[in-house]
Structure formats: C-alpha cells, structure tokens
C-alpha cells in the first residue's frame, strides 16, 4: 500500500489528484481555488463536473487524524481560497471545527431527494446534491441549513414559489418519480390482493444508514417497525417493502425479514415506490424519505424518528423536536426541501439545471432504461445510456437528444455551487 506521505510528496511536485491512495490523472486547471473533498468514495469523480472552476483534491478515504494533522492541514491552509467538503460523516470528526477556527468554508454533502434512475450503491451519478453548512439534514440533534430554511423562509410572502411547488408535486405524482426510479411498475392489486380493510405499508431502510443513527433517539430495526405496525393495527393487512439496496443485494439487512413473514406480506419484487403506495392507508417508516413521499400522495405517515419533514404539523410524530414550532403546508415543506435546499445537475450534459428540468430528464432517462431492455446494474447508467442511444438509430429521437444533453442549458445565476 502506498503511504499517504509518499502520495502527498508526489502530489506536491506534480498536478495530480489523490483518490483512495492512488495518484491518478492530472488536475484540471491547476491554480484555480482548491476544493478539498474528504470521505468521498473513489467513484464519485462526478465532483469534477459539478465544480469545473475548482482544483479538486480528493483526500484518501480512511484517513487517520494524525495523517490529517501532518499532511493535510498545511495544504488546506496554504491557499486562502480553499474550501472543504465532507461526504456525510465519512470525513474526519475534527474537520468542521478545524475549518471554523480557520475561517474556511465547509459543507456536508449528500444526495438530494430526487437522485437518479438506478441506486447510488450501483455508482450511478446523482442528479441532485444537498450542501449544508451546519450539519447533515437527517441529524435531529441540532439545526441544519434545511431546518433553517423551513423555519425562517417567508413562504406566505412567496406566492410564486408555492404555486411552483404545487405544480412540481403534481408533476412528481403524475410521473411516479421518487428518489430512485429503477423499480418495476406492476399491478399492485395482484401483489396485495383484494382490499378487505385497513392496509398498512412498512418501508424498510438500510439499517446501517446514518439517518437512523442520527435521526432517532430510540433505535428500531425494520422488523421492530413491522411488529409495531402489526400491534397498533389489529386486523389490518401489513405489507413490508424492504429497501431496494437490500433487494439488489448491495446492502446486508441487520434483521431477517423472514422472522416477520407470519404477520406481514413481504414484497420480494423491487417495485417502484409510487406503485407501492397505491391503496395504502398508512405508512410506517423510521427515517426514510418515503414517509414524506407518502404525505405527497395523501397517505398518513407515522414517525418514530425526527426526519426533516416531521414537526411541522403534517406527520404523526412520536419523537417531537422543540426547535420546530412552525406549521407548514405540504407545498411549503416541499418548496423548502426540493426547490430551495438542493442543487440539480445533468451528469451527461454536465450543466446545472433547475428542478423542473431534473424531473423532465429523469422521466426521459427512466424511459430509456426501459426501452433499452438491458441490465445496467453494474455500470454507470448515464454513460451506458449515452453509448447505447448513440449506436441505435431507432432511438434518434428527442429522448436520445436529451440523453446526449443537447437540450439542457446552464442557469444564468448558477455557474458553480460555491457557498450554496
């Protein structure tokens, strides 16, 4: 294994980036303001596209604190234009405080709420990212930029934004888009059977997910949630939908679904989230975004955690937060979380876009995914679609043009995502 000190010595002499302990291709436009990235997996090179005007420097993953002290502090401090970002909490714990002490802009980074067709675990580039100066949006222990937006923005005085949010919600519902969009559209009536009474949907999560660790004071497993739904709803049909990453085999469940098979119907198929909500009366989740998506579709959402969308008067909350004293409409909550908070980007055209364009692009990408009829699970979806459409004359349509990115324009006021 190459030592970090050796890598840094080489990097100091030549314009190369550092990814996961490997010196790789030349940095673009050396001399631009540096952006140091900590905790980013080696495949997340899409950050080069998001920040073309920056000198991107990937710190090796698994960096020890002493390595940071010896080899990285001086690099960051050597340029007053430097900024630092960390993927979730995978950077060093002292990183945020170090930046604060030295007046260095710092952001946590995470996928946005409308992400892609395929799963992030399959290394698909995201169409949206959230940048937060305060904390990860799912951390209920303190304020975040998203919570600040929801607490302080003058939604009542921003009528155009609320009308925009209403139209966007209608568009999402009519297209059936969700955070991930590779699930199959099936006739749920055949899976659920005839509806004879109350129907409860339990949405499973990846149980090692950081949002569970930081978004809930009481720790629940997916099986705990199924048992709770069964106990609180005697006589109801309980349907359990495991997380797509569990179904795909890219995430190992900590609780065995077979242990609750006697009290629920387990969805073995990776059906789309929008389809799974059909005919559902109540949704149970831990910290999943699906709880908010259920609200958008008119289903009740019961919470045993404190996600970003709880505490605003729209959810049945078992763990209240005293910081959230405001009542919001579903349009206001959507506007804050989906319009004002994240940034959107076309990973093929490599251009910033707005949420309306992002929805349009995802609809087209999902259609291409279906038309191609190929298993793209182990490749970058966007690259595969571009190549496949380029070789297939039958797909020379507006869809193909969109996949190539000819339609997308740069927004006039978004040349970069500096200090979002």
mmCIF file of C-alpha atoms in Angstrom:
data_model
loop_
_atom_site.group_PDB
_atom_site.id
_atom_site.type_symbol
_atom_site.label_atom_id
_atom_site.label_comp_id
_atom_site.label_asym_id
_atom_site.label_seq_id
_atom_site.Cartn_x
_atom_site.Cartn_y
_atom_site.Cartn_z
ATOM 1 C CA UNK A 1 0.000 0.000 0.000
ATOM 2 C CA UNK A 2 1.251 3.476 -0.873
ATOM 3 C CA UNK A 3 1.838 5.614 2.207
ATOM 4 C CA UNK A 4 -0.124 8.860 2.462
ATOM 5 C CA UNK A 5 3.085 10.817 2.988
ATOM 6 C CA UNK A 6 4.517 9.430 -0.259
ATOM 7 C CA UNK A 7 1.346 10.320 -2.129
ATOM 8 C CA UNK A 8 1.416 13.865 -0.797
ATOM 9 C CA UNK A 9 5.065 14.280 -1.675
ATOM 10 C CA UNK A 10 4.354 13.226 -5.243
ATOM 11 C CA UNK A 11 1.215 15.329 -5.422
ATOM 12 C CA UNK A 12 3.129 18.383 -4.244
ATOM 13 C CA UNK A 13 5.510 18.041 -7.205
ATOM 14 C CA UNK A 14 3.054 17.194 -9.969
ATOM 15 C CA UNK A 15 -0.520 18.260 -10.798
ATOM 16 C CA UNK A 16 -2.234 15.002 -9.909
ATOM 17 C CA UNK A 17 -5.275 14.228 -7.819
ATOM 18 C CA UNK A 18 -5.367 11.736 -4.953
ATOM 19 C CA UNK A 19 -8.143 9.128 -4.768
ATOM 20 C CA UNK A 20 -8.175 6.285 -2.273
ATOM 21 C CA UNK A 21 -4.390 6.083 -2.027
ATOM 22 C CA UNK A 22 -3.743 6.190 -5.780
ATOM 23 C CA UNK A 23 -2.194 9.077 -7.713
ATOM 24 C CA UNK A 24 -4.332 9.410 -10.829
ATOM 25 C CA UNK A 25 -4.970 11.734 -13.757
ATOM 26 C CA UNK A 26 -3.838 15.393 -13.907
ATOM 27 C CA UNK A 27 -5.866 18.004 -12.062
ATOM 28 C CA UNK A 28 -7.828 20.344 -14.316
ATOM 29 C CA UNK A 29 -6.738 23.979 -14.411
ATOM 30 C CA UNK A 30 -4.224 23.919 -11.599
ATOM 31 C CA UNK A 31 -4.126 27.307 -9.954
ATOM 32 C CA UNK A 32 -7.883 27.574 -9.518
ATOM 33 C CA UNK A 33 -9.230 27.805 -5.953
ATOM 34 C CA UNK A 34 -8.775 24.394 -4.306
ATOM 35 C CA UNK A 35 -11.700 22.304 -3.093
ATOM 36 C CA UNK A 36 -10.692 19.513 -0.693
ATOM 37 C CA UNK A 37 -13.028 16.524 -0.515
ATOM 38 C CA UNK A 38 -12.996 14.179 2.481
ATOM 39 C CA UNK A 39 -14.874 10.901 2.833
ATOM 40 C CA UNK A 40 -15.784 10.691 -0.852
ATOM 41 C CA UNK A 41 -15.679 7.208 -2.383
ATOM 42 C CA UNK A 42 -13.258 6.856 -5.276
ATOM 43 C CA UNK A 43 -16.051 6.536 -7.856
ATOM 44 C CA UNK A 44 -17.544 9.945 -7.012
ATOM 45 C CA UNK A 45 -15.474 11.706 -9.633
ATOM 46 C CA UNK A 46 -18.652 13.478 -10.746
ATOM 47 C CA UNK A 47 -17.489 16.249 -8.402
ATOM 48 C CA UNK A 48 -15.104 17.335 -11.172
ATOM 49 C CA UNK A 49 -18.149 18.061 -13.309
ATOM 50 C CA UNK A 50 -20.005 19.869 -10.546
ATOM 51 C CA UNK A 51 -17.049 22.178 -9.874
ATOM 52 C CA UNK A 52 -15.166 22.724 -13.161
ATOM 53 C CA UNK A 53 -13.742 26.027 -11.918
ATOM 54 C CA UNK A 54 -12.087 24.455 -8.881
ATOM 55 C CA UNK A 55 -8.926 22.449 -8.326
ATOM 56 C CA UNK A 56 -10.465 19.288 -6.897
ATOM 57 C CA UNK A 57 -8.381 17.335 -4.383
ATOM 58 C CA UNK A 58 -9.736 14.010 -3.123
ATOM 59 C CA UNK A 59 -8.295 13.035 0.248
ATOM 60 C CA UNK A 60 -7.707 9.282 0.652
ATOM 61 C CA UNK A 61 -10.580 7.501 2.367
ATOM 62 C CA UNK A 62 -9.889 6.078 5.820
ATOM 63 C CA UNK A 63 -7.557 8.943 6.674
ATOM 64 C CA UNK A 64 -6.154 8.819 10.217
ATOM 65 C CA UNK A 65 -6.359 12.014 12.341
ATOM 66 C CA UNK A 66 -2.578 12.157 12.653
ATOM 67 C CA UNK A 67 -2.259 11.962 8.862
ATOM 68 C CA UNK A 68 -4.645 14.898 8.586
ATOM 69 C CA UNK A 69 -2.630 16.898 11.129
ATOM 70 C CA UNK A 70 0.710 16.205 9.469
ATOM 71 C CA UNK A 71 -0.128 16.103 5.785
ATOM 72 C CA UNK A 72 -3.391 17.888 5.111
ATOM 73 C CA UNK A 73 -3.724 20.912 7.387
ATOM 74 C CA UNK A 74 -0.868 22.763 5.735
ATOM 75 C CA UNK A 75 -2.237 22.023 2.268
ATOM 76 C CA UNK A 76 -5.614 23.491 3.149
ATOM 77 C CA UNK A 77 -4.136 26.493 4.960
ATOM 78 C CA UNK A 78 -1.652 27.238 2.174
ATOM 79 C CA UNK A 79 -4.361 28.807 -0.022
ATOM 80 C CA UNK A 80 -6.788 31.323 1.439
ATOM 81 C CA UNK A 81 -9.283 30.460 -1.307
ATOM 82 C CA UNK A 82 -9.566 26.847 -0.142
ATOM 83 C CA UNK A 83 -12.913 25.242 0.686
ATOM 84 C CA UNK A 84 -13.632 21.857 2.260
ATOM 85 C CA UNK A 85 -16.472 19.381 1.835
ATOM 86 C CA UNK A 86 -17.215 16.069 3.557
ATOM 87 C CA UNK A 87 -19.487 13.295 2.331
ATOM 88 C CA UNK A 88 -21.959 12.765 5.170
ATOM 89 C CA UNK A 89 -19.929 11.989 8.314
ATOM 90 C CA UNK A 90 -17.305 9.999 6.454
ATOM 91 C CA UNK A 91 -14.772 12.772 6.808
ATOM 92 C CA UNK A 92 -12.748 13.289 9.970
ATOM 93 C CA UNK A 93 -14.720 14.320 13.095
ATOM 94 C CA UNK A 94 -12.468 17.354 13.673
ATOM 95 C CA UNK A 95 -12.794 18.623 10.103
ATOM 96 C CA UNK A 96 -15.707 21.007 10.663
ATOM 97 C CA UNK A 97 -14.156 22.594 13.772
ATOM 98 C CA UNK A 98 -10.789 22.945 12.033
ATOM 99 C CA UNK A 99 -12.448 24.831 9.193
ATOM 100 C CA UNK A 100 -14.447 27.023 11.582
ATOM 101 C CA UNK A 101 -11.318 28.001 13.536
ATOM 102 C CA UNK A 102 -9.553 28.997 10.334
ATOM 103 C CA UNK A 103 -12.482 30.685 8.554
ATOM 104 C CA UNK A 104 -12.505 28.073 5.797
ATOM 105 C CA UNK A 105 -15.878 27.455 4.098
ATOM 106 C CA UNK A 106 -17.120 23.951 4.926
ATOM 107 C CA UNK A 107 -20.107 21.925 3.719
ATOM 108 C CA UNK A 108 -21.518 18.486 4.335
ATOM 109 C CA UNK A 109 -22.598 16.813 1.091
ATOM 110 C CA UNK A 110 -25.291 14.207 0.500
ATOM 111 C CA UNK A 111 -27.579 13.047 -2.301
ATOM 112 C CA UNK A 112 -30.657 15.170 -2.907
ATOM 113 C CA UNK A 113 -34.232 13.924 -2.697
ATOM 114 C CA UNK A 114 -34.613 13.268 -6.434
ATOM 115 C CA UNK A 115 -31.452 11.363 -7.208
ATOM 116 C CA UNK A 116 -31.303 9.067 -10.237
ATOM 117 C CA UNK A 117 -32.807 6.106 -12.049
ATOM 118 C CA UNK A 118 -30.527 3.445 -10.563
ATOM 119 C CA UNK A 119 -29.268 3.216 -6.999
ATOM 120 C CA UNK A 120 -26.311 5.162 -5.670
ATOM 121 C CA UNK A 121 -24.896 1.852 -4.444
ATOM 122 C CA UNK A 122 -24.511 0.933 -8.127
ATOM 123 C CA UNK A 123 -22.308 4.019 -8.596
ATOM 124 C CA UNK A 124 -24.855 5.964 -10.618
ATOM 125 C CA UNK A 125 -24.090 9.712 -10.726
ATOM 126 C CA UNK A 126 -26.644 11.829 -8.825
ATOM 127 C CA UNK A 127 -28.836 14.402 -10.474
ATOM 128 C CA UNK A 128 -29.054 16.399 -7.225
ATOM 129 C CA UNK A 129 -26.879 17.092 -4.210
ATOM 130 C CA UNK A 130 -27.528 18.805 -0.887
ATOM 131 C CA UNK A 131 -24.820 21.088 0.523
ATOM 132 C CA UNK A 132 -25.227 22.005 4.188
ATOM 133 C CA UNK A 133 -23.018 24.346 6.218
ATOM 134 C CA UNK A 134 -24.430 23.353 9.609
ATOM 135 C CA UNK A 135 -24.989 19.592 9.629
ATOM 136 C CA UNK A 136 -26.435 16.646 7.742
ATOM 137 C CA UNK A 137 -30.109 17.271 7.042
ATOM 138 C CA UNK A 138 -31.092 13.999 8.754
ATOM 139 C CA UNK A 139 -29.390 14.842 12.065
ATOM 140 C CA UNK A 140 -32.138 15.659 14.555
ATOM 141 C CA UNK A 141 -29.706 16.671 17.304
ATOM 142 C CA UNK A 142 -29.192 20.220 16.059
ATOM 143 C CA UNK A 143 -30.139 22.744 13.373
ATOM 144 C CA UNK A 144 -29.309 22.293 9.695
ATOM 145 C CA UNK A 145 -29.496 24.613 6.705
ATOM 146 C CA UNK A 146 -32.640 22.780 5.616
ATOM 147 C CA UNK A 147 -34.277 23.220 9.009
ATOM 148 C CA UNK A 148 -33.312 26.908 8.949
ATOM 149 C CA UNK A 149 -34.955 27.333 5.540
ATOM 150 C CA UNK A 150 -38.127 25.634 6.759
ATOM 151 C CA UNK A 151 -38.135 27.690 9.969
ATOM 152 C CA UNK A 152 -37.425 31.138 8.525
ATOM 153 C CA UNK A 153 -38.318 31.421 4.847
ATOM 154 C CA UNK A 154 -41.253 33.743 4.136
ATOM 155 C CA UNK A 155 -43.391 31.188 2.338
ATOM 156 C CA UNK A 156 -46.590 33.204 2.803
ATOM 157 C CA UNK A 157 -44.959 36.155 1.062
ATOM 158 C CA UNK A 158 -43.587 33.974 -1.728
ATOM 159 C CA UNK A 159 -46.721 33.064 -3.620
ATOM 160 C CA UNK A 160 -44.894 32.218 -6.834
ATOM 161 C CA UNK A 161 -42.775 29.652 -5.002
ATOM 162 C CA UNK A 162 -45.858 27.991 -3.524
ATOM 163 C CA UNK A 163 -47.546 27.812 -6.934
ATOM 164 C CA UNK A 164 -44.347 26.363 -8.359
ATOM 165 C CA UNK A 165 -44.220 23.776 -5.576
ATOM 166 C CA UNK A 166 -47.836 22.770 -6.185
ATOM 167 C CA UNK A 167 -47.150 22.252 -9.896
ATOM 168 C CA UNK A 168 -43.990 20.273 -9.123
ATOM 169 C CA UNK A 169 -45.828 17.981 -6.698
ATOM 170 C CA UNK A 170 -48.464 17.307 -9.353
ATOM 171 C CA UNK A 171 -45.690 16.553 -11.854
ATOM 172 C CA UNK A 172 -43.962 14.139 -9.496
ATOM 173 C CA UNK A 173 -47.206 12.330 -8.760
ATOM 174 C CA UNK A 174 -48.257 12.100 -12.401
ATOM 175 C CA UNK A 175 -44.855 10.758 -13.481
ATOM 176 C CA UNK A 176 -44.428 8.472 -10.473
ATOM 177 C CA UNK A 177 -40.913 9.744 -9.800
ATOM 178 C CA UNK A 178 -39.176 9.109 -6.492
ATOM 179 C CA UNK A 179 -35.629 9.367 -5.159
ATOM 180 C CA UNK A 180 -34.666 6.196 -7.056
ATOM 181 C CA UNK A 181 -36.571 5.168 -10.151
ATOM 182 C CA UNK A 182 -35.490 1.738 -11.338
ATOM 183 C CA UNK A 183 -38.263 -0.221 -9.632
ATOM 184 C CA UNK A 184 -40.733 -2.015 -11.863
ATOM 185 C CA UNK A 185 -44.251 -0.718 -12.440
ATOM 186 C CA UNK A 186 -46.534 -3.633 -11.656
ATOM 187 C CA UNK A 187 -50.182 -4.167 -10.863
ATOM 188 C CA UNK A 188 -50.019 -3.920 -7.080
ATOM 189 C CA UNK A 189 -53.512 -5.344 -6.829
ATOM 190 C CA UNK A 190 -52.038 -8.684 -7.875
ATOM 191 C CA UNK A 191 -49.357 -8.448 -5.176
ATOM 192 C CA UNK A 192 -51.555 -7.062 -2.397
ATOM 193 C CA UNK A 193 -54.698 -8.980 -3.216
ATOM 194 C CA UNK A 194 -58.254 -7.682 -2.739
ATOM 195 C CA UNK A 195 -58.536 -4.919 -0.160
ATOM 196 C CA UNK A 196 -60.739 -6.101 2.678
ATOM 197 C CA UNK A 197 -59.862 -3.491 5.305
ATOM 198 C CA UNK A 198 -57.140 -1.159 6.508
ATOM 199 C CA UNK A 199 -53.858 -1.547 4.632
ATOM 200 C CA UNK A 200 -50.509 -0.579 6.194
ATOM 201 C CA UNK A 201 -47.223 -0.214 4.300
ATOM 202 C CA UNK A 202 -43.959 -0.560 6.235
ATOM 203 C CA UNK A 203 -40.987 0.927 4.380
ATOM 204 C CA UNK A 204 -37.690 -0.763 5.187
ATOM 205 C CA UNK A 205 -34.356 1.029 5.270
ATOM 206 C CA UNK A 206 -30.703 0.089 5.110
ATOM 207 C CA UNK A 207 -30.336 -0.372 8.854
ATOM 208 C CA UNK A 208 -26.721 0.807 8.953
ATOM 209 C CA UNK A 209 -27.843 4.099 7.361
ATOM 210 C CA UNK A 210 -26.570 7.190 9.169
ATOM 211 C CA UNK A 211 -30.035 8.751 9.109
ATOM 212 C CA UNK A 212 -31.234 6.086 11.561
ATOM 213 C CA UNK A 213 -28.295 6.649 13.893
ATOM 214 C CA UNK A 214 -28.728 10.441 13.955
ATOM 215 C CA UNK A 215 -32.434 10.862 13.267
ATOM 216 C CA UNK A 216 -33.927 8.755 16.035
ATOM 217 C CA UNK A 217 -33.378 8.729 19.786
ATOM 218 C CA UNK A 218 -34.991 5.302 20.030
ATOM 219 C CA UNK A 219 -33.415 2.609 17.885
ATOM 220 C CA UNK A 220 -35.737 0.491 15.761
ATOM 221 C CA UNK A 221 -34.933 -2.251 13.286
ATOM 222 C CA UNK A 222 -37.090 -2.896 10.242
ATOM 223 C CA UNK A 223 -38.558 -5.952 11.966
ATOM 224 C CA UNK A 224 -39.350 -3.861 15.062
ATOM 225 C CA UNK A 225 -41.301 -1.490 12.850
ATOM 226 C CA UNK A 226 -43.249 -4.331 11.234
ATOM 227 C CA UNK A 227 -44.160 -5.744 14.651
ATOM 228 C CA UNK A 228 -45.191 -2.286 15.868
ATOM 229 C CA UNK A 229 -47.432 -1.741 12.844
ATOM 230 C CA UNK A 230 -48.995 -5.163 13.425
ATOM 231 C CA UNK A 231 -49.594 -4.437 17.111
ATOM 232 C CA UNK A 232 -51.111 -0.981 16.559
ATOM 233 C CA UNK A 233 -53.379 -2.031 13.707
ATOM 234 C CA UNK A 234 -55.167 -5.257 14.672
ATOM 235 C CA UNK A 235 -56.882 -6.858 11.728
ATOM 236 C CA UNK A 236 -55.112 -4.690 9.143
ATOM 237 C CA UNK A 237 -53.099 -6.053 6.243
ATOM 238 C CA UNK A 238 -49.409 -5.325 6.892
ATOM 239 C CA UNK A 239 -47.210 -5.034 3.798
ATOM 240 C CA UNK A 240 -43.440 -4.807 4.231
ATOM 241 C CA UNK A 241 -41.299 -3.312 1.453
ATOM 242 C CA UNK A 242 -37.556 -3.924 2.077
ATOM 243 C CA UNK A 243 -35.103 -1.277 0.867
ATOM 244 C CA UNK A 244 -34.096 -1.569 -2.828
ATOM 245 C CA UNK A 245 -30.423 -1.993 -1.874
ATOM 246 C CA UNK A 246 -31.374 -4.986 0.275
ATOM 247 C CA UNK A 247 -33.362 -6.476 -2.607
ATOM 248 C CA UNK A 248 -30.466 -5.810 -5.007
ATOM 249 C CA UNK A 249 -28.006 -7.439 -2.615
ATOM 250 C CA UNK A 250 -25.821 -4.337 -2.290
ATOM 251 C CA UNK A 251 -26.736 -3.893 1.392
ATOM 252 C CA UNK A 252 -26.962 -6.623 4.002
ATOM 253 C CA UNK A 253 -30.006 -6.466 6.291
ATOM 254 C CA UNK A 254 -29.372 -6.466 10.035
ATOM 255 C CA UNK A 255 -32.783 -8.005 10.706
ATOM 256 C CA UNK A 256 -34.074 -11.042 8.830
ATOM 257 C CA UNK A 257 -37.390 -10.319 7.053
ATOM 258 C CA UNK A 258 -38.303 -13.995 7.301
ATOM 259 C CA UNK A 259 -38.749 -13.577 11.062
ATOM 260 C CA UNK A 260 -41.826 -11.390 10.488
ATOM 261 C CA UNK A 261 -43.213 -13.218 7.471
ATOM 262 C CA UNK A 262 -46.003 -14.677 9.614
ATOM 263 C CA UNK A 263 -47.504 -11.242 10.321
ATOM 264 C CA UNK A 264 -46.963 -9.413 7.029
ATOM 265 C CA UNK A 265 -46.788 -9.683 3.261
ATOM 266 C CA UNK A 266 -43.192 -9.145 2.126
ATOM 267 C CA UNK A 267 -42.677 -7.516 -1.265
ATOM 268 C CA UNK A 268 -39.915 -9.570 -2.860
ATOM 269 C CA UNK A 269 -40.077 -7.627 -6.124
ATOM 270 C CA UNK A 270 -38.329 -4.274 -6.492
ATOM 271 C CA UNK A 271 -41.473 -2.384 -7.427
ATOM 272 C CA UNK A 272 -41.464 1.385 -7.747
ATOM 273 C CA UNK A 273 -42.210 3.332 -4.593
ATOM 274 C CA UNK A 274 -45.039 5.244 -6.245
ATOM 275 C CA UNK A 275 -46.757 1.969 -7.149
ATOM 276 C CA UNK A 276 -46.309 0.580 -3.644
ATOM 277 C CA UNK A 277 -48.340 3.492 -2.204
ATOM 278 C CA UNK A 278 -51.461 2.574 -4.163
ATOM 279 C CA UNK A 279 -54.431 1.612 -1.946
ATOM 280 C CA UNK A 280 -52.320 2.236 1.213
ATOM 281 C CA UNK A 281 -53.980 3.920 4.199
ATOM 282 C CA UNK A 282 -50.988 4.401 6.481
ATOM 283 C CA UNK A 283 -47.201 4.322 6.053
ATOM 284 C CA UNK A 284 -44.721 3.379 8.787
ATOM 285 C CA UNK A 285 -41.070 4.395 8.437
ATOM 286 C CA UNK A 286 -38.042 5.007 10.639
ATOM 287 C CA UNK A 287 -36.261 7.922 8.936
ATOM 288 C CA UNK A 288 -36.991 7.181 5.285
ATOM 289 C CA UNK A 289 -37.770 9.900 2.749
ATOM 290 C CA UNK A 290 -40.640 7.649 1.699
ATOM 291 C CA UNK A 291 -42.598 8.981 4.670
ATOM 292 C CA UNK A 292 -42.614 12.398 3.031
ATOM 293 C CA UNK A 293 -43.445 10.903 -0.351
ATOM 294 C CA UNK A 294 -46.416 9.225 1.324
ATOM 295 C CA UNK A 295 -47.582 12.637 2.539
ATOM 296 C CA UNK A 296 -47.378 13.962 -1.018
ATOM 297 C CA UNK A 297 -49.747 11.173 -2.067
ATOM 298 C CA UNK A 298 -52.229 11.791 0.721
ATOM 299 C CA UNK A 299 -51.285 8.818 2.917
ATOM 300 C CA UNK A 300 -50.757 9.263 6.638
ATOM 301 C CA UNK A 301 -47.162 8.956 7.827
ATOM 302 C CA UNK A 302 -46.360 7.723 11.315
ATOM 303 C CA UNK A 303 -42.949 8.626 12.703
ATOM 304 C CA UNK A 304 -40.725 7.134 15.384
ATOM 305 C CA UNK A 305 -37.880 9.427 14.462
ATOM 306 C CA UNK A 306 -37.225 13.077 13.642
ATOM 307 C CA UNK A 307 -36.608 13.392 9.886
ATOM 308 C CA UNK A 308 -36.510 16.793 8.221
ATOM 309 C CA UNK A 309 -40.233 16.678 7.406
ATOM 310 C CA UNK A 310 -41.508 15.915 10.922
ATOM 311 C CA UNK A 311 -42.510 18.511 13.494
ATOM 312 C CA UNK A 312 -44.198 20.877 11.033
ATOM 313 C CA UNK A 313 -47.771 19.749 11.696
ATOM 314 C CA UNK A 314 -48.083 17.222 8.866
ATOM 315 C CA UNK A 315 -46.970 13.948 10.466
ATOM 316 C CA UNK A 316 -47.933 11.742 13.400
ATOM 317 C CA UNK A 317 -44.765 12.215 15.467
ATOM 318 C CA UNK A 318 -43.714 10.077 18.437
ATOM 319 C CA UNK A 319 -40.407 11.947 18.943
ATOM 320 C CA UNK A 320 -41.094 15.704 18.834
ATOM 321 C CA UNK A 321 -38.402 18.351 18.441
ATOM 322 C CA UNK A 322 -38.723 21.615 20.339
ATOM 323 C CA UNK A 323 -36.866 23.600 17.671
ATOM 324 C CA UNK A 324 -39.650 23.192 15.121
ATOM 325 C CA UNK A 325 -42.515 25.411 16.236
ATOM 326 C CA UNK A 326 -43.875 26.420 12.843
ATOM 327 C CA UNK A 327 -46.804 24.899 10.950
ATOM 328 C CA UNK A 328 -46.224 24.375 7.229
ATOM 329 C CA UNK A 329 -48.372 23.235 4.338
ATOM 330 C CA UNK A 330 -47.226 20.326 2.191
ATOM 331 C CA UNK A 331 -46.410 22.809 -0.617
ATOM 332 C CA UNK A 332 -44.256 24.923 1.704
ATOM 333 C CA UNK A 333 -42.401 21.898 3.038
ATOM 334 C CA UNK A 334 -41.808 20.639 -0.499
ATOM 335 C CA UNK A 335 -40.625 24.054 -1.677
ATOM 336 C CA UNK A 336 -38.053 24.271 1.091
ATOM 337 C CA UNK A 337 -36.732 20.725 0.736
ATOM 338 C CA UNK A 338 -36.871 20.207 -3.031
ATOM 339 C CA UNK A 339 -36.591 23.698 -4.547
ATOM 340 C CA UNK A 340 -34.610 25.932 -2.181
ATOM 341 C CA UNK A 341 -32.268 23.444 -0.495
ATOM 342 C CA UNK A 342 -30.575 21.172 -3.098
ATOM 343 C CA UNK A 343 -28.749 21.847 -6.363
ATOM 344 C CA UNK A 344 -29.561 19.998 -9.591
ATOM 345 C CA UNK A 345 -27.131 18.905 -12.295
ATOM 346 C CA UNK A 346 -27.280 16.942 -15.544
ATOM 347 C CA UNK A 347 -24.485 14.336 -15.286
ATOM 348 C CA UNK A 348 -24.428 13.766 -19.052
ATOM 349 C CA UNK A 349 -24.573 17.339 -20.357
ATOM 350 C CA UNK A 350 -22.539 18.450 -17.311
ATOM 351 C CA UNK A 351 -24.695 21.515 -16.789
ATOM 352 C CA UNK A 352 -26.618 22.957 -13.860
ATOM 353 C CA UNK A 353 -30.367 22.630 -14.256
ATOM 354 C CA UNK A 354 -33.442 23.506 -12.212
ATOM 355 C CA UNK A 355 -35.788 21.008 -10.596
ATOM 356 C CA UNK A 356 -38.269 21.179 -13.476
ATOM 357 C CA UNK A 357 -35.526 20.170 -15.902
ATOM 358 C CA UNK A 358 -34.325 17.492 -13.482
ATOM 359 C CA UNK A 359 -37.778 15.897 -13.399
ATOM 360 C CA UNK A 360 -38.025 16.009 -17.188
ATOM 361 C CA UNK A 361 -34.575 14.473 -17.553
ATOM 362 C CA UNK A 362 -35.300 11.669 -15.087
ATOM 363 C CA UNK A 363 -38.536 10.803 -16.866
ATOM 364 C CA UNK A 364 -36.603 10.509 -20.125
ATOM 365 C CA UNK A 365 -33.772 8.569 -18.515
ATOM 366 C CA UNK A 366 -36.248 6.147 -16.966
ATOM 367 C CA UNK A 367 -37.889 5.680 -20.365
ATOM 368 C CA UNK A 368 -34.501 4.995 -21.943
ATOM 369 C CA UNK A 369 -33.734 2.497 -19.203
ATOM 370 C CA UNK A 370 -36.952 0.671 -20.080
ATOM 371 C CA UNK A 371 -36.587 0.932 -23.879
ATOM 372 C CA UNK A 372 -33.038 -0.419 -23.937
ATOM 373 C CA UNK A 373 -34.136 -3.534 -22.077
ATOM 374 C CA UNK A 374 -30.645 -4.042 -20.691
ATOM 375 C CA UNK A 375 -29.419 -4.852 -17.229
ATOM 376 C CA UNK A 376 -27.374 -1.785 -16.365
ATOM 377 C CA UNK A 377 -26.927 -2.679 -12.709
ATOM 378 C CA UNK A 378 -23.142 -2.916 -12.772
ATOM 379 C CA UNK A 379 -22.278 0.070 -14.955
ATOM 380 C CA UNK A 380 -22.729 3.823 -14.816
ATOM 381 C CA UNK A 381 -26.278 4.254 -16.084
ATOM 382 C CA UNK A 382 -25.724 7.615 -17.726
ATOM 383 C CA UNK A 383 -22.635 6.511 -19.660
ATOM 384 C CA UNK A 384 -24.323 3.280 -20.731
ATOM 385 C CA UNK A 385 -27.406 5.110 -21.968
ATOM 386 C CA UNK A 386 -25.334 7.614 -23.906
ATOM 387 C CA UNK A 387 -23.373 4.872 -25.656
ATOM 388 C CA UNK A 388 -26.413 2.711 -26.326
ATOM 389 C CA UNK A 389 -28.508 5.523 -27.754
ATOM 390 C CA UNK A 390 -25.600 6.723 -29.855
ATOM 391 C CA UNK A 391 -25.342 3.328 -31.572
ATOM 392 C CA UNK A 392 -29.056 2.731 -32.093
ATOM 393 C CA UNK A 393 -30.646 4.588 -34.995
ATOM 394 C CA UNK A 394 -34.129 3.730 -33.729
ATOM 395 C CA UNK A 395 -33.526 5.908 -30.682
ATOM 396 C CA UNK A 396 -32.557 9.068 -32.591
ATOM 397 C CA UNK A 397 -35.461 10.983 -31.025
ATOM 398 C CA UNK A 398 -35.887 13.855 -28.593
ATOM 399 C CA UNK A 399 -35.221 11.209 -25.959
ATOM 400 C CA UNK A 400 -31.829 10.468 -27.481
ATOM 401 C CA UNK A 401 -31.064 14.164 -27.807
ATOM 402 C CA UNK A 402 -31.945 14.638 -24.174
ATOM 403 C CA UNK A 403 -29.743 11.741 -23.113
ATOM 404 C CA UNK A 404 -26.886 13.354 -25.004
ATOM 405 C CA UNK A 405 -27.619 16.593 -23.179
ATOM 406 C CA UNK A 406 -28.317 18.873 -26.153
ATOM 407 C CA UNK A 407 -31.468 20.255 -24.522
ATOM 408 C CA UNK A 408 -30.084 21.339 -21.182
ATOM 409 C CA UNK A 409 -28.934 24.887 -20.560
ATOM 410 C CA UNK A 410 -26.893 26.438 -17.771
ATOM 411 C CA UNK A 411 -28.885 28.613 -15.437
ATOM 412 C CA UNK A 412 -27.650 32.221 -15.648
ATOM 413 C CA UNK A 413 -27.062 32.626 -11.913
ATOM 414 C CA UNK A 414 -25.548 29.212 -11.167
ATOM 415 C CA UNK A 415 -22.024 28.977 -12.601
ATOM 416 C CA UNK A 416 -20.968 27.000 -9.545
ATOM 417 C CA UNK A 417 -22.241 25.768 -6.191
ATOM 418 C CA UNK A 418 -19.880 27.866 -4.117
ATOM 419 C CA UNK A 419 -21.360 28.675 -0.717
ATOM 420 C CA UNK A 420 -24.810 27.222 -1.514
#
